[in-house]
XYZ file of C-alpha atoms in Angstrom:
286
model
C -24.673 -5.358 7.564
C -23.357 -1.542 6.111
C -23.867 1.334 8.723
C -23.434 4.877 7.503
C -20.974 7.750 9.108
C -21.206 10.423 9.074
C -18.121 11.925 7.412
C -16.108 14.886 9.336
C -14.829 16.929 6.660
C -12.708 19.782 7.183
C -10.058 21.812 5.082
C -6.338 21.820 5.822
C -4.829 24.941 5.107
C -0.968 26.326 4.269
C -0.329 29.031 2.476
C -2.538 28.749 -0.588
C -2.754 25.120 0.004
C -5.923 23.316 0.841
C -6.662 19.215 1.654
C -9.836 18.290 2.056
C -9.733 15.944 4.769
C -11.997 12.819 6.113
C -11.557 11.102 9.197
C -13.142 7.595 9.099
C -13.078 7.437 12.425
C -10.214 5.549 15.743
C -8.779 2.934 14.219
C -5.720 1.608 13.180
C -5.381 0.751 9.757
C -3.531 -2.116 8.917
C -4.896 -2.549 4.834
C -5.275 0.007 2.124
C -6.423 -0.647 -1.597
C -7.412 1.893 -4.270
C -9.373 2.111 -7.249
C -10.452 5.119 -10.023
C -13.517 5.920 -6.926
C -13.168 4.849 -4.082
C -11.099 3.902 -1.514
C -11.272 0.825 1.028
C -9.115 0.420 4.083
C -9.605 -2.057 6.691
C -8.631 -1.717 10.979
C -8.317 -4.848 13.293
C -12.223 -6.063 12.512
C -14.154 -3.529 10.195
C -13.921 -2.432 6.803
C -14.752 1.077 5.411
C -15.436 2.413 1.726
C -14.947 5.905 0.721
C -16.644 7.307 -1.920
C -14.107 9.884 -3.291
C -15.692 11.787 -5.899
C -18.676 12.032 -2.656
C -17.102 11.460 0.204
C -18.788 9.327 1.918
C -17.767 6.687 3.795
C -19.481 3.293 4.539
C -18.947 0.022 7.013
C -19.028 -2.434 6.010
C -17.675 -6.129 7.878
C -17.158 -6.070 11.068
C -14.710 -9.482 11.401
C -10.800 -10.035 10.838
C -9.066 -8.702 7.395
C -5.720 -9.977 6.799
C -6.079 -7.849 2.858
C -7.996 -6.592 0.472
C -7.377 -5.201 -3.120
C -8.872 -4.440 -6.003
C -8.911 -6.132 -9.354
C -11.324 -4.849 -12.219
C -13.104 -2.904 -10.193
C -14.027 -5.557 -7.452
C -12.260 -5.834 -3.551
C -10.709 -9.000 -2.787
C -10.889 -9.555 0.548
C -9.490 -12.025 2.648
C -10.647 -12.499 6.253
C -8.877 -14.136 9.001
C -9.481 -17.141 10.159
C -11.717 -18.639 6.840
C -9.899 -20.363 3.620
C -11.462 -18.403 1.125
C -11.758 -15.228 -0.922
C -14.296 -12.289 -1.058
C -15.482 -10.229 -3.466
C -17.983 -7.693 -3.090
C -20.836 -10.514 -4.738
C -18.892 -13.160 -2.265
C -17.041 -16.360 -1.859
C -15.018 -16.563 -5.206
C -11.880 -19.155 -4.277
C -11.850 -21.552 -0.671
C -7.793 -22.572 -0.179
C -6.714 -25.962 0.140
C -5.304 -26.285 4.160
C -1.981 -27.106 3.107
C -1.436 -23.419 1.534
C -4.350 -21.272 3.388
C -2.928 -18.061 4.824
C -2.056 -17.465 7.589
C -1.560 -14.143 10.185
C 1.816 -14.303 8.695
C -0.321 -12.608 5.662
C 2.015 -9.480 4.492
C 1.538 -8.956 1.095
C -1.707 -9.015 -1.552
C -1.174 -7.490 -4.413
C -3.043 -9.008 -7.484
C -0.150 -8.198 -10.208
C -1.949 -7.757 -13.789
C -2.760 -11.256 -14.274
C -1.964 -13.244 -10.905
C -2.704 -12.580 -7.379
C 0.390 -12.913 -4.832
C 0.407 -14.173 -1.370
C 2.866 -14.746 1.027
C 2.535 -17.233 4.097
C 4.708 -17.568 6.223
C 8.576 -18.694 4.153
C 6.328 -18.872 1.087
C 5.130 -17.056 -1.294
C 1.432 -18.194 -3.316
C 0.896 -17.630 -7.050
C -2.283 -17.735 -8.244
C -3.737 -17.126 -11.978
C -6.019 -15.105 -12.132
C -9.385 -17.953 -11.903
C -7.845 -19.070 -9.262
C -7.456 -22.912 -11.202
C -3.242 -22.575 -10.647
C -1.113 -21.878 -8.533
C 2.174 -22.104 -8.245
C 4.396 -22.488 -4.214
C 8.098 -21.341 -3.486
C 9.733 -21.538 -0.047
C 12.055 -18.931 0.209
C 15.349 -19.642 1.537
C 14.577 -16.195 4.773
C 12.176 -17.177 7.849
C 12.159 -13.665 8.606
C 9.103 -12.359 8.244
C 8.482 -9.894 4.977
C 8.430 -6.177 5.487
C 6.997 -4.353 2.271
C 6.799 -5.599 -1.308
C 6.362 -3.916 -5.020
C 6.245 -5.352 -8.322
C 7.957 -3.431 -11.569
C 8.606 -4.690 -14.560
C 7.564 -7.901 -14.146
C 9.793 -8.669 -11.626
C 8.991 -8.777 -7.627
C 11.038 -6.913 -4.804
C 10.236 -8.239 -1.800
C 11.980 -6.149 1.938
C 12.682 -8.492 4.956
C 13.003 -7.295 8.256
C 16.220 -8.768 8.311
C 17.747 -6.007 5.507
C 17.750 -8.544 3.179
C 16.152 -7.307 -0.387
C 14.933 -10.386 -2.475
C 13.600 -10.324 -6.430
C 13.037 -12.470 -8.328
C 10.678 -12.522 -11.636
C 6.875 -12.577 -12.301
C 7.244 -16.160 -12.413
C 8.782 -16.443 -8.973
C 11.868 -17.545 -10.417
C 14.919 -16.066 -7.708
C 16.942 -13.026 -9.754
C 19.094 -11.912 -6.418
C 19.245 -10.708 -2.690
C 21.103 -8.259 -1.706
C 21.529 -6.864 2.037
C 20.785 -3.363 2.194
C 22.136 -1.144 5.775
C 18.924 -0.401 6.705
C 15.505 -1.482 6.543
C 12.942 -1.036 3.615
C 9.550 -0.264 4.199
C 8.510 1.930 0.947
C 8.493 1.123 -2.286
C 7.522 3.247 -5.917
C 7.738 3.863 -9.792
C 9.860 6.358 -11.145
C 10.381 6.506 -14.690
C 9.803 2.672 -14.662
C 13.044 2.777 -11.689
C 12.702 1.305 -9.108
C 12.438 3.618 -5.942
C 13.114 2.844 -2.258
C 12.514 4.577 1.244
C 13.806 3.524 4.674
C 13.442 3.390 8.380
C 16.547 5.791 8.876
C 14.488 8.850 5.890
C 16.503 8.111 3.272
C 14.677 7.466 -0.388
C 17.037 5.988 -2.486
C 16.822 6.126 -6.241
C 19.031 3.971 -9.140
C 21.490 7.320 -9.208
C 20.574 9.606 -6.060
C 20.051 8.765 -2.623
C 18.984 11.311 -0.160
C 18.492 11.451 3.180
C 14.865 13.325 3.600
C 13.708 13.234 7.658
C 14.854 11.402 11.038
C 12.412 9.400 10.767
C 11.522 6.338 9.151
C 9.699 6.487 5.562
C 6.477 5.205 4.770
C 5.078 6.148 1.308
C 6.075 6.955 -1.901
C 4.672 7.985 -5.121
C 6.054 9.708 -8.149
C 3.146 11.129 -9.877
C 3.543 14.822 -12.240
C 6.853 14.870 -12.285
C 7.304 15.478 -7.928
C 7.878 12.757 -6.033
C 5.633 12.749 -2.883
C 7.144 11.277 0.585
C 5.141 10.533 3.752
C 7.355 9.321 6.976
C 6.270 7.738 10.549
C 5.607 11.832 12.056
C 2.607 12.861 9.613
C 4.697 15.142 7.680
C 4.682 15.059 3.603
C 7.311 15.798 1.073
C 7.273 16.653 -2.553
C 10.586 16.464 -4.539
C 11.054 17.487 -7.895
C 12.034 14.145 -9.918
C 15.514 14.177 -9.929
C 15.471 14.353 -5.449
C 17.746 17.590 -6.035
C 14.601 20.529 -4.920
C 12.309 20.234 -2.289
C 8.760 21.434 -3.435
C 7.196 21.050 0.231
C 6.968 19.888 3.244
C 3.959 19.786 6.428
C 3.214 17.933 8.527
C -0.906 17.180 7.944
C -1.093 13.500 10.613
C 0.232 13.563 14.289
C 0.019 9.949 13.082
C 2.231 8.125 10.555
C 1.916 9.011 6.706
C 0.605 5.252 6.075
C 0.568 5.102 2.552
C 0.045 8.087 -0.962
C -2.355 7.597 -3.569
C -3.139 9.189 -6.731
C -6.041 8.576 -9.023
C -7.286 9.418 -12.533
C -9.030 12.516 -11.117
C -5.240 13.283 -10.402
C -6.491 13.943 -6.511
C -3.489 13.149 -4.395
C -4.587 11.244 -1.012
C -2.825 10.674 1.955
C -3.839 7.967 4.629
C -2.392 8.338 8.410
C -2.112 4.986 10.675
C -5.155 6.165 12.492
C -7.929 6.479 10.366
C -8.128 10.113 8.776
C -7.599 11.480 5.317
C -5.951 13.923 3.709
C -7.182 14.562 -0.582
C -5.291 17.551 -2.413
C -6.814 18.076 -6.513
C -2.908 18.858 -7.715
C -5.103 19.988 -11.667
C -6.870 22.530 -9.694
C -3.770 24.144 -7.861
C -0.008 23.631 -6.847
C 1.490 22.837 -3.565
C 2.860 25.662 -2.555
């Protein structure tokens, strides 16, 4: 059943800077996915679609959802307690019991022509048609915190502060024990950009203390680095991390994710279901 909800709409003002804000409701956001026109996010037992153009919210599905992601314009959904993957039109794949994802699933990414899952200590790589898969067992028994893909490499951060690097065929490349837990990733002009739980942002040639709180979201867009932390603060820096362009608390809870779509909308999502939208094409952050 699909139910429509009235959108809470407002402007968050800071000088010449105005964010459009949407409030999905009192939920704890577990998963997010973005296409060019739609944002999808799920709480523990519900899934919402947000039309970014019309600022409308649709609630769909009332079931525990483990992971979501868009592929070729369709949302791919993995439900809890179901060994099946669905898209917008129905079931597309059934897992065998031996490889069924579990509650330990923390990573679900579509990377060009394949899907990547984590299942406890295992990584599962499926081709785009779910006809073939590769399974690799990790030596690390600690849960995955976050993951990212860049230049055909897969970066995986574990809660014991280990950062492990694989190639796209899941061949092990490197393992590095970090001083702090890596909590966020982004692509900075083809190089990896990372944030950690002590408020540092780390680039290839630079490291900068941004906040006293955990960095939860990173985005590189329009030659700027956008950063969200645990306290709901949004920062904007030059892409060399030398100059702070903007800082404001936009939420009363953590900035869980930052996106930029083809319309050059900067989209920030909080852990408690609030969405802030700012069009970078129409005005400058100030």
